[in-house]
PDB file of C-alpha atoms in Angstrom:
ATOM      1  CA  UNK A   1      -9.214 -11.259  -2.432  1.00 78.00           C
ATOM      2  CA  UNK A   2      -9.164 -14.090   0.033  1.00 85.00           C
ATOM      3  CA  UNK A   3      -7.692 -13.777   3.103  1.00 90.00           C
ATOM      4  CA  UNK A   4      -5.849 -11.029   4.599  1.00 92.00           C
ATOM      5  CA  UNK A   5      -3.725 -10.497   7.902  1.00 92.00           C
ATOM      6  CA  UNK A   6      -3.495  -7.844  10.094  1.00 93.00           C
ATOM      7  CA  UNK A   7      -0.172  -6.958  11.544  1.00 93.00           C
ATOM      8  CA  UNK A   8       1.388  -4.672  13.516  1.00 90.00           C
ATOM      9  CA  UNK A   9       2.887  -1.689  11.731  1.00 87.00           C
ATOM     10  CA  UNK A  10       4.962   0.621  13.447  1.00 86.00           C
ATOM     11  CA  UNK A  11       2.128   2.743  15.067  1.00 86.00           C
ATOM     12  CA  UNK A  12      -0.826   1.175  12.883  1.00 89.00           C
ATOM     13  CA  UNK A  13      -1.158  -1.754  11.260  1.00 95.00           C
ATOM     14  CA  UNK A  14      -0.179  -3.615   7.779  1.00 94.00           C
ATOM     15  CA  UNK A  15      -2.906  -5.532   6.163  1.00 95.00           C
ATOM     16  CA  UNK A  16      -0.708  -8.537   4.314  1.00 96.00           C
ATOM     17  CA  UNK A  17      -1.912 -11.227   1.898  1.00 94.00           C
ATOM     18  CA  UNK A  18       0.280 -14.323   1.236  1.00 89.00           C
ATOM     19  CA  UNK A  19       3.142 -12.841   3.011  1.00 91.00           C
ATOM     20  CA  UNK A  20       3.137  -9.131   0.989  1.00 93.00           C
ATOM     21  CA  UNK A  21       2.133  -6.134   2.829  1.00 95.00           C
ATOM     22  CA  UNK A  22      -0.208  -4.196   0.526  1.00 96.00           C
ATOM     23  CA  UNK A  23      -1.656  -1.871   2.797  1.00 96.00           C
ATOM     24  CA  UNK A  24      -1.290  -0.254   6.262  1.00 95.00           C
ATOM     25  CA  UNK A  25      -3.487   2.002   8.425  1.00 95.00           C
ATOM     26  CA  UNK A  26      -2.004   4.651  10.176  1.00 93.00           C
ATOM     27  CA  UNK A  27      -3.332   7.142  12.505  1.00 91.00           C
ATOM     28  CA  UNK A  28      -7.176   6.098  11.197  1.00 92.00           C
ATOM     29  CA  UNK A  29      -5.719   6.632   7.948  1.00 94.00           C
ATOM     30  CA  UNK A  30      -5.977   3.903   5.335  1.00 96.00           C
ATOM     31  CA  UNK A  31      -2.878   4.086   2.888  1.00 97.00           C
ATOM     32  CA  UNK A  32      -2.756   1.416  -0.379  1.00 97.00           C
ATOM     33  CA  UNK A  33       0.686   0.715  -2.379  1.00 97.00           C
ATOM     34  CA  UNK A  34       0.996   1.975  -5.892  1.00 96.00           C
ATOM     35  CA  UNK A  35       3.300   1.540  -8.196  1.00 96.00           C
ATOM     36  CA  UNK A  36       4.199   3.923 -11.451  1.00 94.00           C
ATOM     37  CA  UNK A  37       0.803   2.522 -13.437  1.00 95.00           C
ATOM     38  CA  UNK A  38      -1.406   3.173 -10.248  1.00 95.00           C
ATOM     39  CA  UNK A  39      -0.176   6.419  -9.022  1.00 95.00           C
ATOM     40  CA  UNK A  40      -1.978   8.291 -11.709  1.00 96.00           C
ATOM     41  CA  UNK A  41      -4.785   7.230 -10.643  1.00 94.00           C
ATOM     42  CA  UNK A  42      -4.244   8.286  -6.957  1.00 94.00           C
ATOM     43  CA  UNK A  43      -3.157  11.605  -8.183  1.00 94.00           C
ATOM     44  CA  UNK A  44      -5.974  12.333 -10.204  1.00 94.00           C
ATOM     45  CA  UNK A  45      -8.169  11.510  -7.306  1.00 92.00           C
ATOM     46  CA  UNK A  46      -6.691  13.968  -5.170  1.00 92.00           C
ATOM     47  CA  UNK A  47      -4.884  11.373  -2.686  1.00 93.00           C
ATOM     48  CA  UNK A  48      -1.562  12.030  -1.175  1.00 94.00           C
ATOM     49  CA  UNK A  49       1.282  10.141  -0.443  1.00 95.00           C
ATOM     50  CA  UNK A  50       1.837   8.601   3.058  1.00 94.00           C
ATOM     51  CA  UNK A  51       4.347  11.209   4.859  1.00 91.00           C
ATOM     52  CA  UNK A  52       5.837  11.713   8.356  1.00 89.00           C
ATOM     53  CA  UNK A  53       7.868  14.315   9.887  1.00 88.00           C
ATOM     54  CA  UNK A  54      11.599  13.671  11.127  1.00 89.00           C
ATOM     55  CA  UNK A  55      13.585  16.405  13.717  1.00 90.00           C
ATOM     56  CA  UNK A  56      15.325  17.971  10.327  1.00 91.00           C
ATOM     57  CA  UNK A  57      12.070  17.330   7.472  1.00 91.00           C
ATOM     58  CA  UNK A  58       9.001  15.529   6.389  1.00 90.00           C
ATOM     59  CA  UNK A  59       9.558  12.640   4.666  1.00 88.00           C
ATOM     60  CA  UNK A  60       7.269  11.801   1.389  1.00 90.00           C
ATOM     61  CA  UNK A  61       6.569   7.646   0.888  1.00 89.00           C
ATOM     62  CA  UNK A  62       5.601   7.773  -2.654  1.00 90.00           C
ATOM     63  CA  UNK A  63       4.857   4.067  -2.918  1.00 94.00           C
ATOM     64  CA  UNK A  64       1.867   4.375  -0.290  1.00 96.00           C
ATOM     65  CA  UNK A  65      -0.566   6.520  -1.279  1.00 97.00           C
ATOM     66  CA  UNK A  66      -3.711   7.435   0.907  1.00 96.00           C
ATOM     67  CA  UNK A  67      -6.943   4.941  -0.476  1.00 96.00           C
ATOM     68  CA  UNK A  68      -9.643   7.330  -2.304  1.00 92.00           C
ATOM     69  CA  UNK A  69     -12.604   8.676  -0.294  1.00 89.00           C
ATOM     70  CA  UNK A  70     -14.689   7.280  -2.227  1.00 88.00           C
ATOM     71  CA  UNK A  71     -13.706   3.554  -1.870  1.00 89.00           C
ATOM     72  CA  UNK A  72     -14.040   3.865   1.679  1.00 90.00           C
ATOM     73  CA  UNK A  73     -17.632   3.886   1.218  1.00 92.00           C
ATOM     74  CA  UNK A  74     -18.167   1.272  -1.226  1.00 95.00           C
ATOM     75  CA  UNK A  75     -16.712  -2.248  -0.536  1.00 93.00           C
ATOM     76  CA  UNK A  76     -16.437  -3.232  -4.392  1.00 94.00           C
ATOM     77  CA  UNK A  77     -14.944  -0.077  -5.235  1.00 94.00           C
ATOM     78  CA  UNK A  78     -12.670  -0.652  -2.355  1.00 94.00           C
ATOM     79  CA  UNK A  79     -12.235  -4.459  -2.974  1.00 94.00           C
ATOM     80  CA  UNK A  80     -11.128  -2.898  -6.762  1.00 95.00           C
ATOM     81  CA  UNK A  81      -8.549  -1.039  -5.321  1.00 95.00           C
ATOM     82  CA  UNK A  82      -6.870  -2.719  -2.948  1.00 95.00           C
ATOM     83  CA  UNK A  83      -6.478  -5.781  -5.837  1.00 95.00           C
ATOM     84  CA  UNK A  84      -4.467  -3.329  -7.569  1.00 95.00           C
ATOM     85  CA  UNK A  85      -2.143  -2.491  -4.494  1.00 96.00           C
ATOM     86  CA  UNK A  86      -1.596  -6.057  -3.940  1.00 95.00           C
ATOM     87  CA  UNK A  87      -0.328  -6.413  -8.157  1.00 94.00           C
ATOM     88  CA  UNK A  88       1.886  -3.205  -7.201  1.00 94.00           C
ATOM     89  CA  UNK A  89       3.064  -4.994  -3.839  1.00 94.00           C
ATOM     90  CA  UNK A  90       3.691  -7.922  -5.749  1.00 91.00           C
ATOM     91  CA  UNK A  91       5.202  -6.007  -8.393  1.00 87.00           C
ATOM     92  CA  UNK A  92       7.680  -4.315  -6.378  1.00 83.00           C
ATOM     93  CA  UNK A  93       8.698  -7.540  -5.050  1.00 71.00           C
ATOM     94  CA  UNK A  94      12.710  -8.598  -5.155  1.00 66.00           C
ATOM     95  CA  UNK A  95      13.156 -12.122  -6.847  1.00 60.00           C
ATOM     96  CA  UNK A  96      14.564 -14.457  -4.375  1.00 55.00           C
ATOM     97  CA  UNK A  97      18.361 -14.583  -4.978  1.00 59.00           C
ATOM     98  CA  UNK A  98      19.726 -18.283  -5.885  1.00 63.00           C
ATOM     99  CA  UNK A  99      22.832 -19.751  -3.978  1.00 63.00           C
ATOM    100  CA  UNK A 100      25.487 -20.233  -6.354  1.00 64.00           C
ATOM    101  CA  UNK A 101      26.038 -23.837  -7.521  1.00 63.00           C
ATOM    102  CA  UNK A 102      28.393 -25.653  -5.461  1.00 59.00           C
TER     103      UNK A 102
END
């Protein structure tokens, strides 16, 4: 994948590749980003969305989605996976807006 920072994350920490977060740990919890081709396969592994709990509800992140057991224990599996957060991250990406012509 080449290389990959580690930043600070709110109370964890983002793992970021060329400037795109596509990853974050949180409370020993490693969470990948999908996007609407990727979250079937999440689902159908059993993982759940990143959440956290306000004063008034819990709040559901469905474009983070807990990495799959499994991966955890093999680094090509896991290597496999986090490739395909990165194309979602990269994905979801805004194009840079262009300054009108002067």
């Amino acid at each position: 994948m080449g290389p990959i920072e580690v930043k600070r994350f709110f109370g964890g920490f983002g793992l970021v590749q060329a400037g795109v977060q596509f990853a974050f740990v949180m409370k020993g919890t490693l969470y990948l980003r999908v996007d609407d081709a990727t979250r079937p396969d999440f689902e159908r592994l059993g993982a759940v969305p990143f959440s956290y709990a306000t004063s008034a509800s819990t709040v559901k992140v469905a474009s983070y989605y807990e990495a799959p057991v499994d991966a955890l224990e093999d680094p090509h599996a896991l290597r496999d996976w986090a490739t395909k957060a990165l194309a979602s991250a990269l994905g979801a990406r805004k194009p840079a807006r262009r300054k009108p012509a002067s």
